């Protein structure tokens, strides 16, 4: 079971109270971008086995979006933080490194 | 306006290890905006802006924290239309929304020691951690709900009126005698 804590209302609940929104921190490529860039933005996802950054929405709760850093293998959640964050915050990276010293990083 | 104002399931009640009853019409006004800037408009009602996930009471009215930019004002049904107009007037020019949602909602009362047990079957919530004065938005079965402790052995639940029958059947089934999980009682 995946337990998430919503940073917008402070509730911790299991995943059925939330809706997944796919990979987080995507950079949008729209009009004027190359086909490769648009293809990467639109279709290519990391889908890693391990550390992953994901968008989630507290659909049955406060209704807000947020970002979760978690492990896709163990369902361990390292941190959740506001959706208005362009890249994983340093303290989140630190928490992940403490638990996954071999992690290759967010790139 | 019709002179026959009816709640979703007038008089609906069931008796299990918890009594489930549709609680009749309740005035409800949704307020959205910067909560700090709604304070002055709500002050005449004698209500403070609730802290995160809190529900505050004053006489027949209560005010619930629904999200970082949303409050739910509950008051007698007959006062809702007038209160909506007053709040809209006071918040004119503010980036805020006031909507009378009274007829879009249904309220249920669960009475009995086992009320948290009934809800625990339906919601992904630890009801031992839900204290009086707190409101918990969650799902009950397949639909959204907001739940709070309304008194000694009484809990209240608000859902959309369109799913009132589903909710009543759900609660009734979860309260069937002999199905007590005895998690909290
Ligand atoms: Zn939330």
CSV table of C-alpha atoms in Angstrom, one decimal, chain A residues 7-14 16-17 58-64, chain B residues 32 52-53 65-69 124-125 136-139 142-144:
chain,number,residue,atom,x,y,z
A,7,UNK,CA,1.6,18.9,1.7
A,8,UNK,CA,-1.4,21.2,1.0
A,9,UNK,CA,-3.7,19.9,3.8
A,10,UNK,CA,-1.4,17.7,5.9
A,11,UNK,CA,-3.5,14.5,5.5
A,12,UNK,CA,-1.8,11.2,5.3
A,13,UNK,CA,-3.9,8.6,3.4
A,14,UNK,CA,-3.5,5.6,1.2
A,16,UNK,CA,-7.1,5.5,-3.3
A,17,UNK,CA,-7.8,9.0,-1.9
A,58,UNK,CA,-5.5,14.9,-3.5
A,59,UNK,CA,-8.7,14.1,-5.5
A,60,UNK,CA,-11.0,13.1,-2.6
A,61,UNK,CA,-9.4,15.5,-0.1
A,62,UNK,CA,-8.4,19.1,-0.6
A,63,UNK,CA,-8.3,18.7,-4.4
A,64,UNK,CA,-4.8,20.1,-4.7
B,32,UNK,CA,-13.1,30.4,-2.2
B,52,UNK,CA,-6.1,23.8,8.7
B,53,UNK,CA,-8.7,21.0,8.6
B,65,UNK,CA,-11.6,24.4,6.3
B,66,UNK,CA,-11.9,22.5,3.1
B,67,UNK,CA,-8.6,23.4,1.3
B,68,UNK,CA,-6.0,26.1,1.4
B,69,UNK,CA,-8.3,28.4,-0.5
B,124,UNK,CA,-9.2,5.2,4.0
B,125,UNK,CA,-9.1,7.1,7.3
B,136,UNK,CA,-11.9,15.1,7.2
B,137,UNK,CA,-12.5,15.2,3.5
B,138,UNK,CA,-12.1,11.7,2.0
B,139,UNK,CA,-14.0,9.1,0.0
B,142,UNK,CA,-16.8,5.5,-4.4
B,143,UNK,CA,-17.8,9.0,-3.7
B,144,UNK,CA,-16.4,12.1,-2.0
